[in-house]
Amino acid sequence: ASLAATFVRDRLLSWDTTIEDVLAVEAATLHPSLRQATLEQLLSHRSGAPAFSSGAELSSVEVQGETASAQRLHFALQVLRAPPAQEPGSGFLYSNAGYVIAGVLLERVGGKPFEDLMRERLFSPLGMGSANFGAPSPSDEGQPIGHFTREGAQAVYLEAEPAIPAFLQPAGDVSLTLEDYGRYLREHLCGLQGAGTRVLSYEAIQHLHEPIGESGG
């Protein structure tokens, strides 16, 4: 969402930009309801896209492509050509797919892979040198690493293999130090307090934190 705000800042997109505005070439093949979903609806889980929060859901789609970006587009188009889980704008429905679709829109407009856009537009300007994608590996510096449930107990990710497929990274697969996470949080806290920010405008941060709908999501 913060990356998307940099595109709004640069007037490359607006919060009301629709999926068909960006995916104009593919628009005619998309479900009529979903192609009208907006960037803001994708980012606030109100686009109507299904959750794709379980392995069973993910295995129900075939993902093709040599790169994460190609796989991302292939996945997004399959989701967008199927009926939505609910009518866009009708209410909150958590959706990893919605964030992947938003990532595809940013890639199409930005002309680069999502990961590069994150590094160039967010991580680097904020000085987040440790920020990367995938599960963090054990570190000699004592940094915390991710956990998962195995046989009813918590285990740590000891391998560098990412916990989720690379094409899903727009839905959340960033690993970073607590210091760099603090740099990101400081940007948002400064914007909320009207203090100086480094990347995002005061208006953009206020907008990102404004509750939407009755659930306030």
Coordinates of C-alpha atoms in Angstrom, one line a residue:
A1 CA 0.0 0.0 0.0
S2 CA 2.9 2.4 0.8
L3 CA 4.4 1.5 -2.6
A4 CA 1.1 2.3 -4.3
A5 CA 1.1 5.6 -2.5
T6 CA 4.3 6.6 -4.3
F7 CA 2.6 6.0 -7.6
V8 CA -0.3 8.2 -6.5
R9 CA 2.2 10.8 -5.3
D10 CA 3.8 10.9 -8.8
R11 CA 0.3 11.0 -10.5
L12 CA 1.0 7.7 -12.2
L13 CA -2.1 6.2 -10.6
S14 CA -5.0 7.4 -8.4
W15 CA -6.8 5.5 -5.6
D16 CA -9.8 5.3 -8.0
T17 CA -7.8 3.8 -10.9
T18 CA -9.6 0.6 -11.9
I19 CA -8.1 -2.7 -12.9
E20 CA -9.3 -2.3 -16.5
D21 CA -7.7 1.2 -16.6
V22 CA -4.3 -0.5 -16.2
L23 CA -4.9 -3.9 -17.8
A24 CA -6.5 -2.4 -20.8
V25 CA -5.1 -5.1 -23.2
E26 CA -6.7 -7.9 -21.1
A27 CA -9.8 -6.0 -19.9
A28 CA -12.3 -7.6 -22.3
T29 CA -11.4 -11.1 -21.0
L30 CA -11.9 -10.1 -17.3
H31 CA -15.0 -10.6 -15.2
P32 CA -17.2 -7.4 -15.7
S33 CA -17.4 -6.8 -11.9
L34 CA -13.8 -7.4 -11.1
R35 CA -12.4 -5.2 -13.9
Q36 CA -14.2 -2.2 -12.3
A37 CA -12.5 -2.8 -8.9
T38 CA -10.3 0.1 -7.9
L39 CA -6.7 0.2 -6.5
E40 CA -8.1 1.4 -3.2
Q41 CA -10.5 -1.5 -3.0
L42 CA -7.7 -4.0 -3.8
L43 CA -5.6 -2.5 -1.0
S44 CA -8.4 -2.4 1.6
H45 CA -9.7 -5.9 0.9
R46 CA -12.9 -4.7 -0.7
S47 CA -12.3 -5.7 -4.3
G48 CA -14.3 -8.9 -4.1
A49 CA -11.3 -11.1 -4.9
P50 CA -11.2 -14.4 -3.1
A51 CA -8.8 -14.9 -0.1
F52 CA -6.3 -17.4 -1.4
S53 CA -5.0 -17.8 2.2
S54 CA -4.7 -21.6 2.2
G55 CA -2.6 -24.1 0.4
A56 CA -5.8 -25.7 -1.0
E57 CA -6.9 -22.5 -2.6
L58 CA -3.4 -21.9 -4.1
S59 CA -3.2 -25.4 -5.5
S60 CA -6.5 -24.8 -7.3
V61 CA -4.8 -22.5 -9.8
E62 CA -2.1 -23.3 -12.3
V63 CA 0.7 -20.7 -12.2
Q64 CA 3.0 -20.5 -15.3
G65 CA 6.0 -18.3 -16.1
E66 CA 9.7 -18.1 -15.9
T67 CA 9.8 -15.2 -13.5
A68 CA 7.9 -14.2 -10.4
S69 CA 6.4 -11.3 -12.4
A70 CA 5.2 -13.6 -15.2
Q71 CA 3.7 -16.0 -12.6
R72 CA 2.1 -13.1 -10.8
L73 CA 0.3 -11.9 -14.0
H74 CA -0.8 -15.4 -14.9
F75 CA -2.2 -15.9 -11.4
A76 CA -3.9 -12.5 -11.4
L77 CA -5.6 -13.1 -14.7
Q78 CA -7.0 -16.4 -13.6
V79 CA -8.5 -14.8 -10.5
L80 CA -9.8 -11.8 -12.5
R81 CA -11.5 -14.0 -15.2
A82 CA -13.5 -16.0 -12.5
P83 CA -16.5 -14.7 -10.7
P84 CA -15.6 -12.6 -7.6
A85 CA -16.2 -14.0 -4.1
Q86 CA -18.4 -11.0 -3.5
E87 CA -19.4 -7.9 -5.3
P88 CA -16.6 -5.3 -5.3
G89 CA -17.1 -2.6 -2.8
S90 CA -19.8 -4.5 -0.9
G91 CA -17.7 -5.2 2.2
F92 CA -14.5 -6.4 3.7
L93 CA -13.1 -9.8 2.6
Y94 CA -9.4 -10.5 3.3
S95 CA -7.7 -11.4 0.1
N96 CA -4.0 -12.2 -0.7
A97 CA -5.1 -12.3 -4.3
G98 CA -6.2 -8.6 -4.1
Y99 CA -2.7 -7.6 -3.1
V100 CA -1.1 -9.7 -5.9
I101 CA -3.4 -8.0 -8.4
A102 CA -2.4 -4.6 -7.0
G103 CA 1.2 -5.7 -7.4
V104 CA 0.5 -6.5 -11.1
L105 CA -0.9 -3.1 -11.6
L106 CA 2.1 -1.4 -10.2
E107 CA 4.4 -3.6 -12.3
R108 CA 2.5 -2.7 -15.4
V109 CA 2.6 1.0 -14.7
G110 CA 6.1 1.0 -13.2
G111 CA 7.7 -1.2 -15.9
K112 CA 9.7 -3.2 -13.4
P113 CA 9.2 -6.2 -11.2
F114 CA 7.4 -5.6 -7.9
E115 CA 10.5 -6.4 -5.9
D116 CA 12.6 -3.8 -7.8
L117 CA 9.9 -1.2 -7.3
M118 CA 9.8 -1.8 -3.6
R119 CA 13.6 -1.4 -3.3
E120 CA 13.8 1.7 -5.5
R121 CA 10.7 3.5 -4.3
L122 CA 10.5 2.5 -0.6
F123 CA 13.4 0.5 0.9
S124 CA 16.3 2.6 -0.5
P125 CA 14.8 6.1 0.2
L126 CA 14.0 5.1 3.7
G127 CA 17.4 3.6 4.3
M128 CA 16.1 0.1 4.8
G129 CA 19.2 -1.7 3.7
S130 CA 18.4 -5.1 5.2
A131 CA 14.9 -5.3 3.6
N132 CA 14.5 -8.3 1.3
F133 CA 12.0 -10.9 0.2
G134 CA 11.4 -14.4 1.6
A135 CA 11.9 -15.9 5.0
P136 CA 15.0 -14.6 6.9
S137 CA 17.8 -17.1 7.5
P138 CA 19.5 -17.5 10.9
S139 CA 21.9 -14.7 11.6
D140 CA 25.1 -14.4 13.6
E141 CA 23.8 -11.0 14.7
G142 CA 20.9 -12.6 16.7
Q143 CA 18.1 -11.2 14.6
P144 CA 14.7 -12.8 15.1
I145 CA 13.5 -15.2 12.3
G146 CA 10.1 -16.5 11.3
H147 CA 8.2 -19.3 12.9
F148 CA 5.6 -21.8 11.7
T149 CA 3.5 -24.6 13.3
R150 CA 4.7 -28.1 12.9
E151 CA 3.0 -31.0 14.6
G152 CA 1.3 -28.7 17.0
A153 CA 4.5 -26.9 18.1
Q154 CA 6.3 -23.8 16.9
A155 CA 9.4 -24.3 14.7
V156 CA 11.7 -21.8 13.1
Y157 CA 12.5 -21.4 9.4
L158 CA 16.0 -22.7 9.2
E159 CA 16.2 -22.8 5.4
A160 CA 16.5 -19.8 3.1
E161 CA 13.7 -21.2 1.0
P162 CA 10.8 -18.7 1.0
A163 CA 7.8 -19.6 3.1
I164 CA 5.4 -18.6 0.3
P165 CA 5.7 -18.6 -3.5
A166 CA 7.6 -15.7 -4.9
F167 CA 4.6 -14.6 -7.0
L168 CA 2.6 -14.0 -3.8
Q169 CA 5.2 -11.5 -2.4
P170 CA 3.0 -8.4 -2.8
A171 CA 0.7 -10.0 -0.2
G172 CA 3.5 -9.9 2.4
D173 CA 6.9 -11.6 2.3
V174 CA 9.3 -9.0 3.4
S175 CA 12.1 -9.8 5.9
L176 CA 14.1 -7.1 7.6
T177 CA 15.8 -6.1 10.8
L178 CA 13.9 -4.4 13.7
E179 CA 15.9 -1.3 13.1
D180 CA 14.7 -1.1 9.5
Y181 CA 11.2 -1.9 10.5
G182 CA 11.5 1.1 12.9
R183 CA 12.5 3.3 9.9
Y184 CA 9.3 2.3 8.1
L185 CA 7.1 2.8 11.1
R186 CA 8.7 6.2 11.8
E187 CA 7.7 7.3 8.3
H188 CA 4.1 6.5 9.0
L189 CA 4.1 7.9 12.5
C190 CA 5.6 11.2 11.3
G191 CA 3.0 11.4 8.6
L192 CA 0.2 10.8 11.1
Q193 CA 1.6 13.5 13.5
G194 CA 2.1 16.0 10.7
A195 CA 5.9 15.9 11.1
G196 CA 8.5 15.6 8.3
T197 CA 8.5 12.5 6.1
R198 CA 11.1 11.2 3.7
V199 CA 9.1 9.4 1.0
L200 CA 5.3 9.6 1.5
S201 CA 3.3 12.8 1.8
Y202 CA 1.4 13.7 4.9
E203 CA -1.8 13.4 2.9
A204 CA -0.9 10.0 1.6
I205 CA -0.2 8.6 5.0
Q206 CA -3.4 10.1 6.4
H207 CA -5.3 8.4 3.6
L208 CA -3.6 5.0 4.1
H209 CA -4.7 5.1 7.8
E210 CA -8.2 6.4 7.3
P211 CA -10.8 3.7 8.3
I212 CA -12.9 2.5 5.4
G213 CA -16.5 1.1 5.9
E214 CA -18.2 0.0 9.1
S215 CA -15.4 -2.6 9.9
G216 CA -12.8 0.2 9.7
G217 CA -10.4 -2.0 7.7

